[in-house]
Short mmCIF file of N, CA and C in Angstrom, two decimals:
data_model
loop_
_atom_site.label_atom_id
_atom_site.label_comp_id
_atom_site.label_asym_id
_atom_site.label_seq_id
_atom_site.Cartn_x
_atom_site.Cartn_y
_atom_site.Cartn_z
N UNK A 1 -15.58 19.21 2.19
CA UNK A 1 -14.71 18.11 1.83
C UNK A 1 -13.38 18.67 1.36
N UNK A 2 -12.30 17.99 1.69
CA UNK A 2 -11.25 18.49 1.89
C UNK A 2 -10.68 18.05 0.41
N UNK A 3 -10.09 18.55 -0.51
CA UNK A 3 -9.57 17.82 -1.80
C UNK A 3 -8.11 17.46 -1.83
N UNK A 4 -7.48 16.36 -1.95
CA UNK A 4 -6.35 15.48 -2.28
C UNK A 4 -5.72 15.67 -3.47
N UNK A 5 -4.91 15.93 -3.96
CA UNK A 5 -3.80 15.66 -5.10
C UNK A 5 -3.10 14.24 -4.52
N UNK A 6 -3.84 12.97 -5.38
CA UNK A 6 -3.72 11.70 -5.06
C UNK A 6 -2.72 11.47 -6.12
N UNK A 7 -2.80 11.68 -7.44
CA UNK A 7 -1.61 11.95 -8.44
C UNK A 7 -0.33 12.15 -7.51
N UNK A 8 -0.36 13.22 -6.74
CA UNK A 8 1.06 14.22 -6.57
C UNK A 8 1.69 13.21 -5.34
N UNK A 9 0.33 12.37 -4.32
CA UNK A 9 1.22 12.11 -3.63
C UNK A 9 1.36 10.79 -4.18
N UNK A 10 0.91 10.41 -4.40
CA UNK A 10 1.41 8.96 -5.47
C UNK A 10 2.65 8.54 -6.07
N UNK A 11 3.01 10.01 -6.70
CA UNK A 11 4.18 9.88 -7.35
C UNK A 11 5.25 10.22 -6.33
N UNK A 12 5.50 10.69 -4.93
CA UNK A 12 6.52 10.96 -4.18
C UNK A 12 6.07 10.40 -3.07
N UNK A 13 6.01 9.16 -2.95
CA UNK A 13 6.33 8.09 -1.89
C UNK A 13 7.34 8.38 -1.36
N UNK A 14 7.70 8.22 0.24
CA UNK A 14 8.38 8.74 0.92
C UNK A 14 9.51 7.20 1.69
N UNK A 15 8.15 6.51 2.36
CA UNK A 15 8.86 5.54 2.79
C UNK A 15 7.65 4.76 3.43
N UNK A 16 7.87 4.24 4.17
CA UNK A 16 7.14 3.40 5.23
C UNK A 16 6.54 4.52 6.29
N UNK A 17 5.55 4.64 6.83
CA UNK A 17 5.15 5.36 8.13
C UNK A 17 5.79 4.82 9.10
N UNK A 18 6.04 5.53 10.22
CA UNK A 18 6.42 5.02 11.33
C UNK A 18 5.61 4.35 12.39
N UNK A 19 5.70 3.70 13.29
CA UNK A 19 4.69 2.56 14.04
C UNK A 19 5.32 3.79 15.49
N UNK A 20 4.42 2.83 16.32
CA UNK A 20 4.33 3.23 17.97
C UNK A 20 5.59 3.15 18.38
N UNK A 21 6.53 3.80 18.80
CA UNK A 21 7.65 3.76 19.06
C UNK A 21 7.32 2.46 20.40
N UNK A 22 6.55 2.46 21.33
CA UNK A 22 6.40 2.30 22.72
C UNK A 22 6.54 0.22 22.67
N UNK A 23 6.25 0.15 21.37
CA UNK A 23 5.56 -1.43 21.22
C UNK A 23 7.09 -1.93 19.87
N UNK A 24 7.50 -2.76 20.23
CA UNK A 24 9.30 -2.92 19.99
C UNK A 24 8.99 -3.46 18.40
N UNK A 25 7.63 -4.23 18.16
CA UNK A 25 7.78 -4.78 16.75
C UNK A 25 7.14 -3.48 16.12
N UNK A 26 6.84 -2.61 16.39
CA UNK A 26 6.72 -1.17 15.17
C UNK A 26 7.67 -0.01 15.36
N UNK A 27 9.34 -0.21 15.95
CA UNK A 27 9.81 0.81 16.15
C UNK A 27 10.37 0.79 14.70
N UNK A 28 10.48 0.22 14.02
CA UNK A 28 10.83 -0.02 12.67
C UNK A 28 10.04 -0.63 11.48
N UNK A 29 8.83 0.25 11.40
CA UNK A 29 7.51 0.03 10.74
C UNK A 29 8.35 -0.54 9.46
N UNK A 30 8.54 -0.09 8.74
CA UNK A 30 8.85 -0.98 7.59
C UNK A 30 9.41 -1.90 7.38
N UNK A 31 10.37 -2.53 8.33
CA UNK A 31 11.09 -3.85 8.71
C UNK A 31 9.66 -4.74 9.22
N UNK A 32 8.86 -4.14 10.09
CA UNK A 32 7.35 -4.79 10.70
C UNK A 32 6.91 -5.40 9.14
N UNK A 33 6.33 -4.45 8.61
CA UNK A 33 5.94 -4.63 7.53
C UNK A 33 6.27 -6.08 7.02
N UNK A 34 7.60 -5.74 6.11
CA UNK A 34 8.65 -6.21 5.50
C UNK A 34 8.24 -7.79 5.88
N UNK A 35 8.85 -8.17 7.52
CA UNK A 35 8.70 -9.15 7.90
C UNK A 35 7.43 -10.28 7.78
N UNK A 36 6.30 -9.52 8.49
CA UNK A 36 5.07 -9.65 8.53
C UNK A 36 4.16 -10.28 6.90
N UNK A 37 4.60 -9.49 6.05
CA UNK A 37 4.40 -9.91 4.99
C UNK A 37 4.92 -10.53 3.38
N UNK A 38 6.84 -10.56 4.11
CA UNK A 38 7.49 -10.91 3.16
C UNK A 38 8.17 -11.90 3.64
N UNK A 39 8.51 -12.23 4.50
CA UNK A 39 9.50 -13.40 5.17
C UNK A 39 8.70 -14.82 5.11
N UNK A 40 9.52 -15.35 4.56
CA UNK A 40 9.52 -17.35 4.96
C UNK A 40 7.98 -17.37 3.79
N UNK A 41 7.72 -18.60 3.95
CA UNK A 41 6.51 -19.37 3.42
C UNK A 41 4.81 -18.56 3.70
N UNK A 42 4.93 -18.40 4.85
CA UNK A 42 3.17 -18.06 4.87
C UNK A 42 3.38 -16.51 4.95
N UNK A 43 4.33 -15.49 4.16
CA UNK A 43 3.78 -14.29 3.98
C UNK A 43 3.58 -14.06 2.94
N UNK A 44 2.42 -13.11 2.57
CA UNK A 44 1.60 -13.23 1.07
C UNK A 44 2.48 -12.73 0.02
N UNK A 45 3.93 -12.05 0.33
CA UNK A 45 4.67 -11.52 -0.77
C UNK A 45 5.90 -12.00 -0.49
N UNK A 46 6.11 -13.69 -0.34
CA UNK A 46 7.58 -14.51 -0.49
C UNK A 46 8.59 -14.37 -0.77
N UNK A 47 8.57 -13.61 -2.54
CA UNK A 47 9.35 -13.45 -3.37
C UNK A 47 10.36 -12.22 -3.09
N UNK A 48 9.83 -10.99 -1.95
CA UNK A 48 10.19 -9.74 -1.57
C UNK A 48 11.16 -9.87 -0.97
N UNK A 49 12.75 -10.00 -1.18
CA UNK A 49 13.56 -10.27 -0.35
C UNK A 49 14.23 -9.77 0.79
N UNK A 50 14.07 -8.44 0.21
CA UNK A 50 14.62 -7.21 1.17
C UNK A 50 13.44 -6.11 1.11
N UNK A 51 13.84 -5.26 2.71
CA UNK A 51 13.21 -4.01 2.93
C UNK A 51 13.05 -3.28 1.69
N UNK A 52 14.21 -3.13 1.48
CA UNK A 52 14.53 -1.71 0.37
C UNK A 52 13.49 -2.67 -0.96
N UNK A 53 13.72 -3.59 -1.19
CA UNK A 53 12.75 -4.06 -2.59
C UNK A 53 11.17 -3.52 -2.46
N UNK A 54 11.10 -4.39 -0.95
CA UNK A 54 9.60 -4.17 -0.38
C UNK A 54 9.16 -2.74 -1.20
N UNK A 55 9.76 -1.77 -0.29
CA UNK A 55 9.54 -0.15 -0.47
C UNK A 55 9.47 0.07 -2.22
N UNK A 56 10.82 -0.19 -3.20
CA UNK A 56 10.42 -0.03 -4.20
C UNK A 56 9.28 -0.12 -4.70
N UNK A 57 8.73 -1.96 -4.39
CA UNK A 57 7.45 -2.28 -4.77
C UNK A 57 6.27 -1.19 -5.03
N UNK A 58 6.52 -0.87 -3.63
CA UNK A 58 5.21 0.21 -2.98
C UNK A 58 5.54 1.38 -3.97
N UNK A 59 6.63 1.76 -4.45
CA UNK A 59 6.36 2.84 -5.18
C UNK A 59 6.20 2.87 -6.63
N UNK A 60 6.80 1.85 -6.88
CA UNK A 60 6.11 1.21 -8.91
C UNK A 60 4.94 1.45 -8.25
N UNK A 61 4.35 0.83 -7.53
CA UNK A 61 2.68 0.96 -7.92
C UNK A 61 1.99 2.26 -7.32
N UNK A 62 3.04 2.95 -6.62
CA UNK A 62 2.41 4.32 -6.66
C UNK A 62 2.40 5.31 -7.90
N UNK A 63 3.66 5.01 -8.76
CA UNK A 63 3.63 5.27 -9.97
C UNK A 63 2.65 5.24 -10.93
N UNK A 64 2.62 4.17 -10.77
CA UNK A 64 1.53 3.16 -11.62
C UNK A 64 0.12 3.85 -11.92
N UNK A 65 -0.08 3.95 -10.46
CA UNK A 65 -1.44 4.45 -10.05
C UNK A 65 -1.54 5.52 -10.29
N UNK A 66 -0.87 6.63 -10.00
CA UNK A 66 -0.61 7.95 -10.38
C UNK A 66 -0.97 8.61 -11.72
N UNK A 67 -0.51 7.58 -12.79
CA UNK A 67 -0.56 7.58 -14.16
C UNK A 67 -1.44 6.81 -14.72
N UNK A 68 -2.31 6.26 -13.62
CA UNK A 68 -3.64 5.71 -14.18
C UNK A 68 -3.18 4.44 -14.68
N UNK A 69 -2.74 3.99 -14.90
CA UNK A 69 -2.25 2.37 -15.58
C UNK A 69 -3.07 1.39 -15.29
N UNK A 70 -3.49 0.70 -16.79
CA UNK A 70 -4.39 0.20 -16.52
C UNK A 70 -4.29 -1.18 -15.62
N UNK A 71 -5.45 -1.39 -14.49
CA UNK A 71 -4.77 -2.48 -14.06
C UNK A 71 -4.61 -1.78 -12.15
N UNK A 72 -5.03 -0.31 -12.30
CA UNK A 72 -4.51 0.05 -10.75
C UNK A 72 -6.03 0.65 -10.74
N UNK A 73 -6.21 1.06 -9.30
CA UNK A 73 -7.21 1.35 -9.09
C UNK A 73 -6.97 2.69 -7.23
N UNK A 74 -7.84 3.42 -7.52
CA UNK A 74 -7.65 4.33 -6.28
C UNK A 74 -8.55 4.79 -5.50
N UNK A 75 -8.59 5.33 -4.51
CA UNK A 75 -9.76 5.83 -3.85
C UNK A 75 -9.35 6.27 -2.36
N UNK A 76 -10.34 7.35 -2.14
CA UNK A 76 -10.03 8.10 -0.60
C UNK A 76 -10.95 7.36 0.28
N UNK A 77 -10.19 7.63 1.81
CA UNK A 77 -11.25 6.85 2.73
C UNK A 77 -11.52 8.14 3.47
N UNK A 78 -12.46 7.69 4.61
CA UNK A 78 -13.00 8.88 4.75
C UNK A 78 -11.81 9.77 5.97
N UNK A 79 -10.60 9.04 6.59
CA UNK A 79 -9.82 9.73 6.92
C UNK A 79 -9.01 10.58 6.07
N UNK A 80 -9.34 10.62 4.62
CA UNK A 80 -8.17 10.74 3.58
C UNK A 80 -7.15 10.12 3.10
N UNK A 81 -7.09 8.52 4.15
CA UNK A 81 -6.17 7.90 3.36
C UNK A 81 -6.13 7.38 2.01
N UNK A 82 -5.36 7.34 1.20
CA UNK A 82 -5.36 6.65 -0.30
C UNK A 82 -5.19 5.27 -0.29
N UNK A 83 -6.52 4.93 -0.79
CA UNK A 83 -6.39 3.70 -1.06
C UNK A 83 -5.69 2.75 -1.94
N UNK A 84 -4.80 1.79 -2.45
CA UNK A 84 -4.54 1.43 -4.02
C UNK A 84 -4.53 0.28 -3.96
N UNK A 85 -4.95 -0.08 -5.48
CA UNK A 85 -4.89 -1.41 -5.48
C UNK A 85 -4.50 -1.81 -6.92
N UNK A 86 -3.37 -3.02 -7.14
CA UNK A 86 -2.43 -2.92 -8.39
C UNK A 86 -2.95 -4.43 -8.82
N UNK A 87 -3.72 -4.56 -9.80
CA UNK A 87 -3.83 -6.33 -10.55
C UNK A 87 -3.58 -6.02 -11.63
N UNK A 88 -1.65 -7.36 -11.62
CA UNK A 88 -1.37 -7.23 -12.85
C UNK A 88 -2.16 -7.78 -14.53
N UNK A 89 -2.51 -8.67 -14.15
CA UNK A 89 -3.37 -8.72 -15.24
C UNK A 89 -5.00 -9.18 -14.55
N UNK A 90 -5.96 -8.53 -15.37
CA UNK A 90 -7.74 -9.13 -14.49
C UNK A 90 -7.55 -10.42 -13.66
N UNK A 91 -8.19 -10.49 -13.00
CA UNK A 91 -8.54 -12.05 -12.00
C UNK A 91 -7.22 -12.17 -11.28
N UNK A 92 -6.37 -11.52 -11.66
CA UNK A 92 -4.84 -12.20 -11.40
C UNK A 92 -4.62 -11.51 -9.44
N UNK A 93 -3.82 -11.98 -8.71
CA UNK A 93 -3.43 -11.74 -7.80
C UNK A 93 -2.68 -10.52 -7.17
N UNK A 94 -3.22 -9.59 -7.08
CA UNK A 94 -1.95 -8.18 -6.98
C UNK A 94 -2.28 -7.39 -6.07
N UNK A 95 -2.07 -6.19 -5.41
CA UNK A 95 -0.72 -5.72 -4.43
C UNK A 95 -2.02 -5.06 -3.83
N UNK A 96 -2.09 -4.45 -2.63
CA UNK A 96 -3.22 -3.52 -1.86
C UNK A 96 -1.96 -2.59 -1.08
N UNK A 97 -2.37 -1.45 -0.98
CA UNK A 97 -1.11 -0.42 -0.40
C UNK A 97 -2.33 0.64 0.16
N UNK A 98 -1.78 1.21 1.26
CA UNK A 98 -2.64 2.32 1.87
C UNK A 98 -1.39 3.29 2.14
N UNK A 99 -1.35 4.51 1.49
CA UNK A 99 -0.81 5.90 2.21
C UNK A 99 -1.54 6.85 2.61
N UNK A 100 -0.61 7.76 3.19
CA UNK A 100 -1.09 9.04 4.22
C UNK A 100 -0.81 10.32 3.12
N UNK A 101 -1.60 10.84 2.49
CA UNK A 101 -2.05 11.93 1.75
C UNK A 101 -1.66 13.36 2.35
N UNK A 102 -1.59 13.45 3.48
CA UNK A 102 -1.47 14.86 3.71
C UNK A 102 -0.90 14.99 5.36
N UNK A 103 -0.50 16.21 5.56
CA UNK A 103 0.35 16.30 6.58
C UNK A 103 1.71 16.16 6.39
N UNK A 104 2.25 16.36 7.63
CA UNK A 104 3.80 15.99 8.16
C UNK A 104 4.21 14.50 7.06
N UNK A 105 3.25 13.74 7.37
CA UNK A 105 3.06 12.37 6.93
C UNK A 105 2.93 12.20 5.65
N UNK A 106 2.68 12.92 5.06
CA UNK A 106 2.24 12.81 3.82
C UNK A 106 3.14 12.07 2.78
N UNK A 107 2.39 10.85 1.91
CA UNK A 107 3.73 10.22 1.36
C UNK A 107 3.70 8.64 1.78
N UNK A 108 3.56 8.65 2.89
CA UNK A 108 4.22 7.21 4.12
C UNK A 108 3.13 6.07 3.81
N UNK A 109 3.56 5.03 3.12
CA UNK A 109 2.67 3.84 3.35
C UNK A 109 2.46 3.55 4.77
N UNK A 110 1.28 2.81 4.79
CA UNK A 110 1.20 2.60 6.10
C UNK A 110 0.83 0.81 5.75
N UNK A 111 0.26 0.50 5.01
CA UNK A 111 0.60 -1.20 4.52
C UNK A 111 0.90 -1.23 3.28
N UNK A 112 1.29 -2.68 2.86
CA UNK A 112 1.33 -2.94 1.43
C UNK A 112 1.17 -4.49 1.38
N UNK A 113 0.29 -5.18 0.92
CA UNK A 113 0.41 -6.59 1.29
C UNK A 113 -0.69 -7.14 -0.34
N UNK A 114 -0.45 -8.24 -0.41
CA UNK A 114 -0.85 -9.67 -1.28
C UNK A 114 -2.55 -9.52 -0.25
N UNK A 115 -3.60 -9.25 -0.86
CA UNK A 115 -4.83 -9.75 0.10
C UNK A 115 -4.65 -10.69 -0.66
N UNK A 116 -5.38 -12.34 0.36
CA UNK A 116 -6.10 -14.03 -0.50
C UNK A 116 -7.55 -13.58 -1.02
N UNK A 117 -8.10 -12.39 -1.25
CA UNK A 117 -9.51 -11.81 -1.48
C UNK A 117 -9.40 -11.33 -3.40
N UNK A 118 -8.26 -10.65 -2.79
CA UNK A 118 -7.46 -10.44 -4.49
C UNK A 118 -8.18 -8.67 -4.23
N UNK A 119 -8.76 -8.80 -5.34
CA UNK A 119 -9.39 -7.55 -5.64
C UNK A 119 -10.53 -6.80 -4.93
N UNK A 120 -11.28 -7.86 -4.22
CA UNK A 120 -12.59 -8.33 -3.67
C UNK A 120 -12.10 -7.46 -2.30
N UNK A 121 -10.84 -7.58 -2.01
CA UNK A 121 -9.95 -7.10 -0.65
C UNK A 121 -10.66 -5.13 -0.96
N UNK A 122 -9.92 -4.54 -1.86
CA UNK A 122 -10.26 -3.63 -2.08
C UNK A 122 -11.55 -3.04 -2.82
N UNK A 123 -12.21 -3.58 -3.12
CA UNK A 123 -13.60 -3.22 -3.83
C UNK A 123 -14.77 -3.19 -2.21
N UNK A 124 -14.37 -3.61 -1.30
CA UNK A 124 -15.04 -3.90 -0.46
C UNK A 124 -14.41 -2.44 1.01
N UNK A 125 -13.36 -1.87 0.85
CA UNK A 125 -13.08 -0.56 1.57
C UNK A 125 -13.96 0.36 0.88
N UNK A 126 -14.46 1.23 2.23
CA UNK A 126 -15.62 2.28 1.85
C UNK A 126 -15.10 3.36 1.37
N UNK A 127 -14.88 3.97 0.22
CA UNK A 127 -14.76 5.27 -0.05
C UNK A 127 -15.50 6.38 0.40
N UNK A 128 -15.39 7.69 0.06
CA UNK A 128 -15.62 8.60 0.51
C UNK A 128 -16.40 9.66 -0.93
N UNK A 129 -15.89 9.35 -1.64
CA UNK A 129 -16.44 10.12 -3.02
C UNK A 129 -15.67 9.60 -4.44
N UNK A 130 -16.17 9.86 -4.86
CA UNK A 130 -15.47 9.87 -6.83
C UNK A 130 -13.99 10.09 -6.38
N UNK A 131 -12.78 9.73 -6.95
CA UNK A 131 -11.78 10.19 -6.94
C UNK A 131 -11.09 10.09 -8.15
N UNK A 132 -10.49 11.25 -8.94
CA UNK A 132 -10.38 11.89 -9.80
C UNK A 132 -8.36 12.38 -9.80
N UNK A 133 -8.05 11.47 -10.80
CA UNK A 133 -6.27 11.98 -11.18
C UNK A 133 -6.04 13.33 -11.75
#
């Protein structure tokens, strides 16, 4: 088993991963994103006005998580991606984010979205082992 510094990459979020160049709505994965889950009425994070906010978002709560705060939660999958998941207060509604841990890549969200599951969204991805800040 391969071991992660989930701390280290937590705290140096990079940006958005990049999508399939070949397929026109991911040549600009984080605008995809962005759109997909922040624009107009039925995307789960309304309030997100811009790209660049979006991205901040994603990295308060990589912060967050990094430093253990209570309220975040983490875990490896069995590709190594990092899992996170940010509820601001119990029961309450908050953030699910997946980055890429290692490699070239290392750093790059690859989502960040509002699940309607809440927490239930992430308690229900399979980990891989204990994961340890």
């Amino acid at each position: 088993m391969r071991i992660v510094d989930v701390s280290a990459v937590l705290k140096n979020l990079s940006g958005f991963a990049g999508g399939n160049p070949s397929k026109i709505e991911q040549r600009h994965n984080e605008v995809w994103h962005w759109f997909k889950h922040c624009f107009g009425f039925l995307g789960d994070m309304p309030h997100v006005l811009t790209v660049e906010e979006y991205l901040r978002i994603g990295r308060e709560i990589g912060l967050k998580a990094a430093q253990n705060v209570a309220g975040t939660y983490t875990k490896l999958r069995a590709n190594d991606e990092v899992l996170v998941y940010w509820e601001p207060y119990p029961g309450q509604r908050g953030l699910f984010m997946i980055v890429r841990p290692s490699g070239p890549h290392s750093g790059e969200i690859t989502t960040l979205f509002s699940p309607d599951e809440m927490k239930h969204y992430y308690d229900l991805q399979a980990p891989i082992a204990a994961t340890f800040h």
